[in-house]
XYZ file of C-alpha atoms in Angstrom:
563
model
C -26.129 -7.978 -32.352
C -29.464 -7.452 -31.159
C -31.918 -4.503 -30.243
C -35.153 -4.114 -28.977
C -37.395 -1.357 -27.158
C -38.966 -0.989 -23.939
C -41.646 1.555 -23.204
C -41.999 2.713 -19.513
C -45.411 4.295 -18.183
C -46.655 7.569 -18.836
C -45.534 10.262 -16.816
C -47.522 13.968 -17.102
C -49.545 12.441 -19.776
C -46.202 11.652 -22.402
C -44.813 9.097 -23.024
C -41.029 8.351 -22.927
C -39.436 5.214 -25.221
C -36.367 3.799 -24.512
C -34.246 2.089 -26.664
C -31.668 -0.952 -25.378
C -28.904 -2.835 -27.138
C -27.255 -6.163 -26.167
C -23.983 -7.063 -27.651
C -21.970 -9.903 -27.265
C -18.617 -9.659 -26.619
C -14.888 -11.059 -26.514
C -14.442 -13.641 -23.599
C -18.570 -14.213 -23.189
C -18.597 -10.845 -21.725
C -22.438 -8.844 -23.000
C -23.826 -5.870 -22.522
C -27.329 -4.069 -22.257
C -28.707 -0.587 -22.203
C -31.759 -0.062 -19.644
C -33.897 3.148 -18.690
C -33.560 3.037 -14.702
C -36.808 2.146 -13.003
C -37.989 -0.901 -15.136
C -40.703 -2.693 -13.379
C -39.603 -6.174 -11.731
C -40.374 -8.750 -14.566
C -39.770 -6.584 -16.974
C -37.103 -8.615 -20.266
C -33.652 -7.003 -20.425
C -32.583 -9.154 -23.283
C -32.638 -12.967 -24.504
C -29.390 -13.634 -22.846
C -29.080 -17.242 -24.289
C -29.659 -16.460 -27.520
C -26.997 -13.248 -27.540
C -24.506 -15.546 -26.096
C -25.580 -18.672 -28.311
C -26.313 -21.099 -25.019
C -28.403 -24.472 -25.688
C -31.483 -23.295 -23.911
C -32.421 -27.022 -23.433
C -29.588 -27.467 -21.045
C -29.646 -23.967 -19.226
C -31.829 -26.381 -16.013
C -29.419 -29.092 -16.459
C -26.285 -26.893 -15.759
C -27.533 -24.842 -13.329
C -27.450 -21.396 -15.145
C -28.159 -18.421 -12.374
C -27.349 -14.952 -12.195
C -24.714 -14.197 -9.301
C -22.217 -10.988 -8.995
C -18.650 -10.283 -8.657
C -18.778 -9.827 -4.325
C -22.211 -11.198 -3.916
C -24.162 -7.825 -3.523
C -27.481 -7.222 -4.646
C -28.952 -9.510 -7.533
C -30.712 -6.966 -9.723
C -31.275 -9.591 -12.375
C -33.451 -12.960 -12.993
C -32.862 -15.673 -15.342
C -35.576 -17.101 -16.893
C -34.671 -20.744 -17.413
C -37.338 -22.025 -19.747
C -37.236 -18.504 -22.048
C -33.346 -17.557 -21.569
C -34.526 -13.583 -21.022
C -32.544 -11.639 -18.511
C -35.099 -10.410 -16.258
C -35.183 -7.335 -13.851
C -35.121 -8.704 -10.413
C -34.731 -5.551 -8.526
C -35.100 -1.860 -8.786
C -32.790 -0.050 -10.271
C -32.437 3.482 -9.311
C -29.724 5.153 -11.715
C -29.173 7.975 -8.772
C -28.999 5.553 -5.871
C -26.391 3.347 -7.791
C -24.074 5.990 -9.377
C -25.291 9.836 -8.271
C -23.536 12.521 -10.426
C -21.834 10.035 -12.600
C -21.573 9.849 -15.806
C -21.643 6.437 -16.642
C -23.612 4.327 -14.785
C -22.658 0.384 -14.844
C -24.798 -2.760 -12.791
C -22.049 -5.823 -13.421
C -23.873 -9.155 -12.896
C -22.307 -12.770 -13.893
C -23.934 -15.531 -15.851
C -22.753 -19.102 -14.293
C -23.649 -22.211 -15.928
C -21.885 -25.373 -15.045
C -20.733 -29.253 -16.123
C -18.570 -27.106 -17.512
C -18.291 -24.248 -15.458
C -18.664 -21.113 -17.635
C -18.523 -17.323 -16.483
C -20.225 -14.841 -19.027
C -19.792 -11.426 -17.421
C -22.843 -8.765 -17.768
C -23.078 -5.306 -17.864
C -25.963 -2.941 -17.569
C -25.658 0.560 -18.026
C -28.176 2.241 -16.535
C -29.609 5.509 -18.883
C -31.051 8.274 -16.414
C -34.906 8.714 -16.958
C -36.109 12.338 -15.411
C -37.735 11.026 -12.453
C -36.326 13.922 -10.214
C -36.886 17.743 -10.241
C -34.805 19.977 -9.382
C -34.771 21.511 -5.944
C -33.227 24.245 -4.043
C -31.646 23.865 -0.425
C -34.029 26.053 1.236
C -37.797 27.431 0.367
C -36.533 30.794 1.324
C -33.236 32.348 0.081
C -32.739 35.436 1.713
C -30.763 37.610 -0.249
C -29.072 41.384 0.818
C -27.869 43.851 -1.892
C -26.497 47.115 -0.789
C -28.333 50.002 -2.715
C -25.250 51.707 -3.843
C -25.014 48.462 -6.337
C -25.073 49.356 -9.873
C -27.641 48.221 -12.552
C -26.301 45.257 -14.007
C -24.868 44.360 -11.126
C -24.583 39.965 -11.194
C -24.969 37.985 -7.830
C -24.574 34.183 -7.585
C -27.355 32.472 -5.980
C -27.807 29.064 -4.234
C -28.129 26.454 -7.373
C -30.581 23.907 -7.538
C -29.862 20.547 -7.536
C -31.693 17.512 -9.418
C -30.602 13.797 -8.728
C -30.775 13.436 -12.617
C -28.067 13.773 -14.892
C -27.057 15.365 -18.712
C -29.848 16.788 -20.720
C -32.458 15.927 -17.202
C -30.605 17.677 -15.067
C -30.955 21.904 -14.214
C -30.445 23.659 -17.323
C -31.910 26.819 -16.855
C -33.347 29.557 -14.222
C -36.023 31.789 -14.755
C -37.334 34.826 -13.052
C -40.180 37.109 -13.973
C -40.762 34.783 -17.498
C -36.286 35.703 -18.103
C -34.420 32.556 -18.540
C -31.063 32.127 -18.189
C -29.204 29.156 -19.312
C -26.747 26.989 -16.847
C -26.027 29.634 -14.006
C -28.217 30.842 -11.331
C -27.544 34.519 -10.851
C -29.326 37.810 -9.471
C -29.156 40.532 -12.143
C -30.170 43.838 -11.167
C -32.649 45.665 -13.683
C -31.999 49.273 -12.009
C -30.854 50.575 -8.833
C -32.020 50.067 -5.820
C -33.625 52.652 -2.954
C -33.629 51.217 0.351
C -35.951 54.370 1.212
C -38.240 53.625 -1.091
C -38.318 50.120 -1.195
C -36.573 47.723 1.515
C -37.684 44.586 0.635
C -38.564 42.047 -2.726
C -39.931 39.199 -2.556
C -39.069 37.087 -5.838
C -39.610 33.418 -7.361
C -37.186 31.861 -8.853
C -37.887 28.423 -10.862
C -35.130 25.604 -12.332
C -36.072 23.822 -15.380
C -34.513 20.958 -16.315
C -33.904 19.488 -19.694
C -36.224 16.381 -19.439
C -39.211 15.159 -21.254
C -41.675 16.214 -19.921
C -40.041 18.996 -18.248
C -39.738 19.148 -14.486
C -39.059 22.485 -12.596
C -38.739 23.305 -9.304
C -39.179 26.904 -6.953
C -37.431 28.808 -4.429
C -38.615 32.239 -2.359
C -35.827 35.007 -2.805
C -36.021 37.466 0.196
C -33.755 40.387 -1.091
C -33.045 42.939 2.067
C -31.578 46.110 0.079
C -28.950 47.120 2.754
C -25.415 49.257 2.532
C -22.736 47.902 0.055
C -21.259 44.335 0.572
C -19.679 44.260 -2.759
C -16.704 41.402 -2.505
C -17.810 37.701 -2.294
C -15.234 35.363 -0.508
C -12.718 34.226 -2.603
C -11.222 30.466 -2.229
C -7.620 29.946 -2.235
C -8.557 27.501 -5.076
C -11.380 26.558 -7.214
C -10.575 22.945 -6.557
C -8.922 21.401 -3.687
C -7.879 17.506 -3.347
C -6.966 15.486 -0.588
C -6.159 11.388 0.084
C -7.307 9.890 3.028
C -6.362 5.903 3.904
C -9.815 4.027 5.138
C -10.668 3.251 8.663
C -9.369 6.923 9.978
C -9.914 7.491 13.455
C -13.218 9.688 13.938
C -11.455 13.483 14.184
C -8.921 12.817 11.766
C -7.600 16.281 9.813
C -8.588 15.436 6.108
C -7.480 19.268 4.538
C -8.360 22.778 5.938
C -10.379 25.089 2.992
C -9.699 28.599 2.746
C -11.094 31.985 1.753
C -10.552 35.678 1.971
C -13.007 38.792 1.753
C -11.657 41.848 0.409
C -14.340 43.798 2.585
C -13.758 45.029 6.207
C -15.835 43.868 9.265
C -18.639 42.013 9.230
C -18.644 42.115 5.365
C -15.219 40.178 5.849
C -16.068 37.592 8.233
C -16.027 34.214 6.367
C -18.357 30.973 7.029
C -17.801 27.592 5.770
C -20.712 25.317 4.727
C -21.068 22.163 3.130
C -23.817 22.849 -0.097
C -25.719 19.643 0.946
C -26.714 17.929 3.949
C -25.347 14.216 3.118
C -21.263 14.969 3.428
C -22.283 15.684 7.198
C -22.806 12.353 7.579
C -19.380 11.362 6.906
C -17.176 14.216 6.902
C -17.581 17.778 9.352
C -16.635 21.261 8.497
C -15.578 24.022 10.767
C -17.313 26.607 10.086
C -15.054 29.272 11.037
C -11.981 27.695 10.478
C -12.477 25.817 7.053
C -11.107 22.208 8.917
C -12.659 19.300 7.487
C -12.381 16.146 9.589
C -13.691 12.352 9.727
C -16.534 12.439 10.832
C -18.017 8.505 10.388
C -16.427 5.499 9.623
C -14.737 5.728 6.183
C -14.775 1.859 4.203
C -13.406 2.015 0.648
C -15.332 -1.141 0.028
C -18.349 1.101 0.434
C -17.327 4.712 -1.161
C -13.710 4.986 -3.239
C -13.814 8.822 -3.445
C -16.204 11.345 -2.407
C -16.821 15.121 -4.214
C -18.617 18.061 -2.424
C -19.070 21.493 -2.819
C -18.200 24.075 0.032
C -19.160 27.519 0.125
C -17.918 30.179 2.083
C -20.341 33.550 2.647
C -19.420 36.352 4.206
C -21.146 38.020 7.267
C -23.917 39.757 4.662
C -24.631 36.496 2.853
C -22.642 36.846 -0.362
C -21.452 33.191 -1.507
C -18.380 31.293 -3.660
C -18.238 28.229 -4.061
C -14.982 25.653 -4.275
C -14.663 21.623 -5.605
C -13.202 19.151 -2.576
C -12.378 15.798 -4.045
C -11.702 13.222 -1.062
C -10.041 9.648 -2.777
C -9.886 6.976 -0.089
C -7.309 4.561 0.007
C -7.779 1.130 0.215
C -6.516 -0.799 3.547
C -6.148 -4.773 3.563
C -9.183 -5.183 5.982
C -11.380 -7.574 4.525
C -10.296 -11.665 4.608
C -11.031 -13.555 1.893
C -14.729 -15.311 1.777
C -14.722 -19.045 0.663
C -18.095 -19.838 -0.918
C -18.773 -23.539 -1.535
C -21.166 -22.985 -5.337
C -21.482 -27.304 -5.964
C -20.492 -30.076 -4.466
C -20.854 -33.381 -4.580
C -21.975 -35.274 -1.665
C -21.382 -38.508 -0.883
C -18.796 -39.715 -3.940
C -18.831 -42.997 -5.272
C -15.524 -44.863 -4.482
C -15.067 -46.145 -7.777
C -15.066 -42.447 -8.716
C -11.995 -41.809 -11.483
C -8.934 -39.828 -10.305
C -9.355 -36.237 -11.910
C -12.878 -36.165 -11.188
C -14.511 -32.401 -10.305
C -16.091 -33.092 -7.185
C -16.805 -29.454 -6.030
C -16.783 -25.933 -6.989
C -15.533 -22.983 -4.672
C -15.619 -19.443 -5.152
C -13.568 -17.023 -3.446
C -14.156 -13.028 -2.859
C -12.191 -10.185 -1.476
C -13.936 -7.011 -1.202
C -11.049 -5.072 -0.897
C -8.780 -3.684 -4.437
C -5.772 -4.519 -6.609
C -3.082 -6.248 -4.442
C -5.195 -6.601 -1.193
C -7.956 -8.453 -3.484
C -5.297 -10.754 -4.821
C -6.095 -14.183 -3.582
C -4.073 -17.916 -3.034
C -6.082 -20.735 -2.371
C -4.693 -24.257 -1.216
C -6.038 -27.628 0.423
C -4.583 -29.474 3.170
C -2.152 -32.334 2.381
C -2.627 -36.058 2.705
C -5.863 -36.207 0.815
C -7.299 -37.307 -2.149
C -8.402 -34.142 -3.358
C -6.337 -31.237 -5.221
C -7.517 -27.466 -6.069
C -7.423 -26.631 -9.843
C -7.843 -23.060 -10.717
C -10.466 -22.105 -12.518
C -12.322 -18.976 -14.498
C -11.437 -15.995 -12.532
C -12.086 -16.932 -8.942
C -13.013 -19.808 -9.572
C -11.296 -23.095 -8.282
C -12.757 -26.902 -8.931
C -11.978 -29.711 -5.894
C -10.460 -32.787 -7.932
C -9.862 -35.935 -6.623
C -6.496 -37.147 -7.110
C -6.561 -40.359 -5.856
C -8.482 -44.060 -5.961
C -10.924 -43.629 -3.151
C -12.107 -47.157 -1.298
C -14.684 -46.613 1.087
C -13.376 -49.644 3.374
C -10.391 -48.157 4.076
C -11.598 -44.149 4.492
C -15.240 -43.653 4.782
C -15.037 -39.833 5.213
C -12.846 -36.951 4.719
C -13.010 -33.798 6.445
C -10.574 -31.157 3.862
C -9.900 -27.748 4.886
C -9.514 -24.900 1.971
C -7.561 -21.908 2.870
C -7.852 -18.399 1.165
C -4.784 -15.900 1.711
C -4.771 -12.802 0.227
C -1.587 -10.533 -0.765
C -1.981 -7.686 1.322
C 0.336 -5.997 4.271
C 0.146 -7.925 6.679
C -1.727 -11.217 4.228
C -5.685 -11.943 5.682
C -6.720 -15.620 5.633
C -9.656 -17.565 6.288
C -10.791 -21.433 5.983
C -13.581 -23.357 5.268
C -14.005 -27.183 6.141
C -15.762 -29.510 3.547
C -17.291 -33.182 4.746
C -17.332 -35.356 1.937
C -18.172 -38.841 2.551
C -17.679 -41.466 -0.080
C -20.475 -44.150 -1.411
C -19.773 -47.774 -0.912
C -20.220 -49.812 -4.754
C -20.180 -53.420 -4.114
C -16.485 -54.099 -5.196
C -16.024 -56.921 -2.545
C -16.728 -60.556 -2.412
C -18.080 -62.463 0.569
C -15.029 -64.171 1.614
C -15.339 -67.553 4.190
C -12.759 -67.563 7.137
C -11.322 -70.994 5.609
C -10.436 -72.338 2.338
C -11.996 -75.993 3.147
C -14.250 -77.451 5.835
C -14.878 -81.004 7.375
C -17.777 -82.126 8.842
C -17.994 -85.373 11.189
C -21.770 -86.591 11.554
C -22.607 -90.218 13.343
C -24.467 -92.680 11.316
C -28.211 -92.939 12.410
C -28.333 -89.152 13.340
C -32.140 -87.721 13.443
C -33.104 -85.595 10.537
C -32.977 -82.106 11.008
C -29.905 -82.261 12.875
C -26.966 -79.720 12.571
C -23.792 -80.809 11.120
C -22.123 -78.041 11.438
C -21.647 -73.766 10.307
C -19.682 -71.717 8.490
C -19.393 -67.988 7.712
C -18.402 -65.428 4.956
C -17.845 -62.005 5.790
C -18.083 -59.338 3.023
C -16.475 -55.483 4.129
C -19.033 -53.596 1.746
C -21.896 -51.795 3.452
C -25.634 -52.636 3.984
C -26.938 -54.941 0.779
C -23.853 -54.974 -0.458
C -22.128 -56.606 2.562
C -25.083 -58.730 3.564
C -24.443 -62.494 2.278
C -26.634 -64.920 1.561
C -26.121 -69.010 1.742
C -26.823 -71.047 -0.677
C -25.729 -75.094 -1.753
C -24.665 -75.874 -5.343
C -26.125 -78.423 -6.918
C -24.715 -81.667 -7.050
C -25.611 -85.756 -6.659
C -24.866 -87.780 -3.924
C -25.026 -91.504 -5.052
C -27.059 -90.489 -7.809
C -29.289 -88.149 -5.725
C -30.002 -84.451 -5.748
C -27.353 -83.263 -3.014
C -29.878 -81.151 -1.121
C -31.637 -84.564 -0.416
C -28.854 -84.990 2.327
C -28.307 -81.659 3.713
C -29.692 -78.481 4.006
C -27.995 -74.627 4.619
C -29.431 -71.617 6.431
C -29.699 -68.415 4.118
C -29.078 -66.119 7.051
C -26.433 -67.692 9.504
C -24.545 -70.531 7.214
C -25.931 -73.378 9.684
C -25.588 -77.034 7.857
C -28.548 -79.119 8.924
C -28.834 -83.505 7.957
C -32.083 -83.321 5.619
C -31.996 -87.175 6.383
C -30.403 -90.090 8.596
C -27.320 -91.357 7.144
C -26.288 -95.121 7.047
C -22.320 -95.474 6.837
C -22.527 -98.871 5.467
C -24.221 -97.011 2.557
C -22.589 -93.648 2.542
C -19.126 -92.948 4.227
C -18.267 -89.484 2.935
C -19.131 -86.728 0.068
C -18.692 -83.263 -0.662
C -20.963 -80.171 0.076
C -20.086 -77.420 -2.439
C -21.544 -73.721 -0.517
C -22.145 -70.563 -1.962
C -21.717 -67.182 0.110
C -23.703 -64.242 -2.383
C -24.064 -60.581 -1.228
C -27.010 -58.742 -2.008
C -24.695 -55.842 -3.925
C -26.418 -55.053 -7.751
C -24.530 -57.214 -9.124
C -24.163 -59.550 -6.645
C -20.459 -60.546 -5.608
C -20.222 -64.316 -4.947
C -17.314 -67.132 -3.882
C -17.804 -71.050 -2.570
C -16.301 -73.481 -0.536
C -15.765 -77.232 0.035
C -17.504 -79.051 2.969
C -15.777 -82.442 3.584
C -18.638 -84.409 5.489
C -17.478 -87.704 6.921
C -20.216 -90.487 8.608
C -18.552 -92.187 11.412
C -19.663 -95.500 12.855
C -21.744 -95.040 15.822
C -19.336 -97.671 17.991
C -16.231 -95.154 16.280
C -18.197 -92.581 17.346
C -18.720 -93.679 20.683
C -15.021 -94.409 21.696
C -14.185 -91.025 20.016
C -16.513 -89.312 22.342
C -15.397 -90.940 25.450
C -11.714 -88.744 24.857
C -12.897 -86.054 22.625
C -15.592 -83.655 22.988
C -17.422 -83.700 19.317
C -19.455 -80.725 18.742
C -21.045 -80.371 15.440
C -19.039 -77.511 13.994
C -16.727 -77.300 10.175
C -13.406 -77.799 10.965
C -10.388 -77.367 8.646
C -9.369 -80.352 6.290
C -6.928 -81.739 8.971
C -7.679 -85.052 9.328
């Protein structure tokens, strides 16, 4: 458990402190406290110490902040200090509005081994906002027959903060009244001696400092109005599935005046201007359709307040509470987070290769996700933390066989009718020098006439090796040995490069008839991969030589050991 304090910047010369915790909890899960508004840079908390992480390795296994659908990333990680960091503003009324609790989730991953710490930051409302009314002016009409003491409900003022910061009281002429914004009248009124008042009415809110804010009240005494509309209920509720067509008939509002003509005539407003982006309101005949596209990805539920005023101005006001029901309109998103790229053939079977997460922006069943990889590969999907899912080979690769392999991942999610979507990885795999050079026969013979000039070829030969580039390029080499007593590469020589035999000197058969030639074929691999061969080389007499050549065409090439 761990606290420390924060102190944000002075605001109508006070100062305001702020006090966060961090906890750590069951499953890696922690949690932080944070006054909204903290400057980027600012230190949310030593994350790797709260969740007791080797700070050493937080580099080596790639530990980043990343969230839940891959929205905004309001938070840094300092590698080299482990503090969570504010990346991004974060505005407590932007995020949340009216409510009460107000919760940024963000995800620690660290991996080799993947690990998943979730983190949440609860937002605490700083009073950053005063409260203001709808209109500068509210004009106002009380009938002079009203009698003193006589309440009237005026347009509330509305501040973006919440609890103690928000409106909690209205004054007028240095009264205060706590909560509620009404008109109280002193003593009664004489239109005929006075028609008109103009008044100011302030809101205070709660906050430290204080912030207020002012309206005009225009009060035209007039004959008596003295019934506000009444709602058919104080709160009305309504379900609407997402992606309505535009026009759609959400729920129809109602209210009655007890008074007679104009007095009775009831209009319907919305008490803010940002439900008419989404939603409209008939006026006259309390309908309340779609008005914009409605995504529950975007906005679950929606609350407004509608008021209904009669023809004279006198308001009520009534709760609408719009839930939105979640359709199965998103497909799943594949997101490759690792992979490795090329893989070593000699890699083990089992081996985590890549890392995939999958997200589904729409809720409970429709969000429920099945992954699976394409048979008749090497590779297997192995479920991990949450939606998380490691690529394992299953299989001993060999690069000579399959160089590459193209797998395709599929996500299908459990909605009605199922979404689906695929993602194609390459992954090639690394050649290791696992192969020999290997000559196309198991023995040669080489026929060479006596007296031949020095320098002359005998014959070639050739390995081949399947590995690739050093590892498959082979190299020629003779073994050493003694010919009658001398060093073997006194008689013959071999071409590195092409496995050409050349006569380092002239032979004699009376002296030397036959010997053996013992080659070496070496790749260039690290380490080097090697096999040999015999070389049978047989001096014929130049007159043997002769005849032969008069039926057989002798070229100086290694035969096999027939003869």
């Amino acid at each position: 458990k761990r606290t420390g304090g924060v102190t944000m910047a002075p605001q109508n010369k006070q100062t305001l402190a702020f006090v966060f915790l961090a906890v750590r909890l069951t499953n890696g899960d922690v949690s932080y406290s944070i006054p909204e508004e903290m400057k980027r840079g600012s230190v949310i908390g030593n994350i790797a110490k709260d969740l007791g992480l080797d700070l050493d390795r937080l580099s080596a296994r790639k530990a980043r902040i990343d969230t839940e659908d891959n929205g905004v990333k309001y938070c840094g990680l300092n590698l080299n200090t482990g503090d969570l960091l504010v990346q991004e503003r974060m505005d407590r009324e932007g995020l949340c509005a009216k409510k009460a609790s107000c919760v940024v989730k963000q995800e620690l991953v660290l991996e080799n081994p993947l690990e998943l710490h979730r983190i949440n930051i609860r937002v605490q409302d700083i009073n950053d906002n005063s409260p203001q009314f709808g209109a500068e002016t509210i004009k106002f009409e009380i009938r002079e027959s009203a009698d003193k003491g006589a309440r009237f409900l005026l347009d509330e003022a509305h501040d973006g903060d919440i609890g103690e910061n928000a409106v909690q009281s209205y004054s007028l002429h240095q009264k205060e009244w706590k909560k509620y914004c009404e008109l109280v009248l002193d003593k009664e009124l004489d239109r005929e001696d006075k028609k008109e008042m103009m008044l100011l009415l302030t809101a205070l809110d709660g906050g430290s400092p204080q912030r207020s804010g002012t309206v005009v009240i225009h009060v035209t005494v007039l004959d008596a109005n003295d019934n506000a509309p009444v709602f058919s209920q104080s709160v009305y509720k309504a379900s609407l599935p997402e992606n309505s067509p535009l026009d759609t008939l959400v729920i129809t509002v109602s209210a009655t005046d007890a008074d007679e003509g104009i007095n009775s005539e009831v209009t319907y407003l919305f008490d803010g201007d940002q439900w008419k982006q989404v939603f409209s309101l008939n006026s006259k005949t309390g309908e309340v359709r779609v008005a914009a596209a409605i995504d529950y990805e975007k906005e679950s539920s929606y609350e407004m307040q509608i008021s209904a005023k009669d023809g004279l101005g006198l308001p009520s006001y009534a709760t609408l509470i719009i839930d939105i029901i979640d359709v199965n309109d998103n497909a799943p998103v594949i997101h490759v987070k690792s992979l490795t790229n090329p893989i070593p053939e000699n890699v083990s079977p089992g081996t985590e290769v890549g890392i995939i997460n999958v997200q589904d922006r729409d809720s409970e069943k429709n969000r429920q996700v099945r992954c699976s990889l394409q048979q008749g590969v090497p590779f297997k999907l192995v479920p991990s933390i949450k939606n998380y899912y490691s690529v394992v080979s299953t299989g001993q690769l060999d690069r000579e066989v399959v160089s590459d392999y193209n797998i395709t991942i599929t996500a299908t999610d459990e909605g009605s009718p199922p979404l689906s979507s695929s993602k194609s990885l390459h992954l090639s795999v690394a050649d290791i020098n696992d192969n020999p050079p290997v000559f196309e026969e198991e023995s040669y013979s080489a026929y060479v006439s006596e007296n031949n000039k020095a320098g002359s070829t005998l014959c070639s030969v050739t390995a081949r090796d399947p590995d690739w580039r050093q590892n498959g390029t082979v190299i020629y080499s003779l073994l050493a040995a003694e010919v009658n007593g001398a060093p073997v590469s006194s008689y013959v020589s071999v071409n590195g490069d092409t496995g050409v035999i050349h006569a380092v000197r002239s032979f004699d058969y009376e002296q030397l008839r036959s010997f053996k030639v013992q080659l070496m074929a070496r790749d260039n691999g690290s380490p080097p991969l090697s096999s040999t061969v015999v070389i049978h080389v047989t001096c014929w007499m130049l007159m043997i030589m002769h005849q032969c050549s008069v039926s057989l065409s002798i070229k100086p090439v290694c035969l096999k050991t027939l003869l």
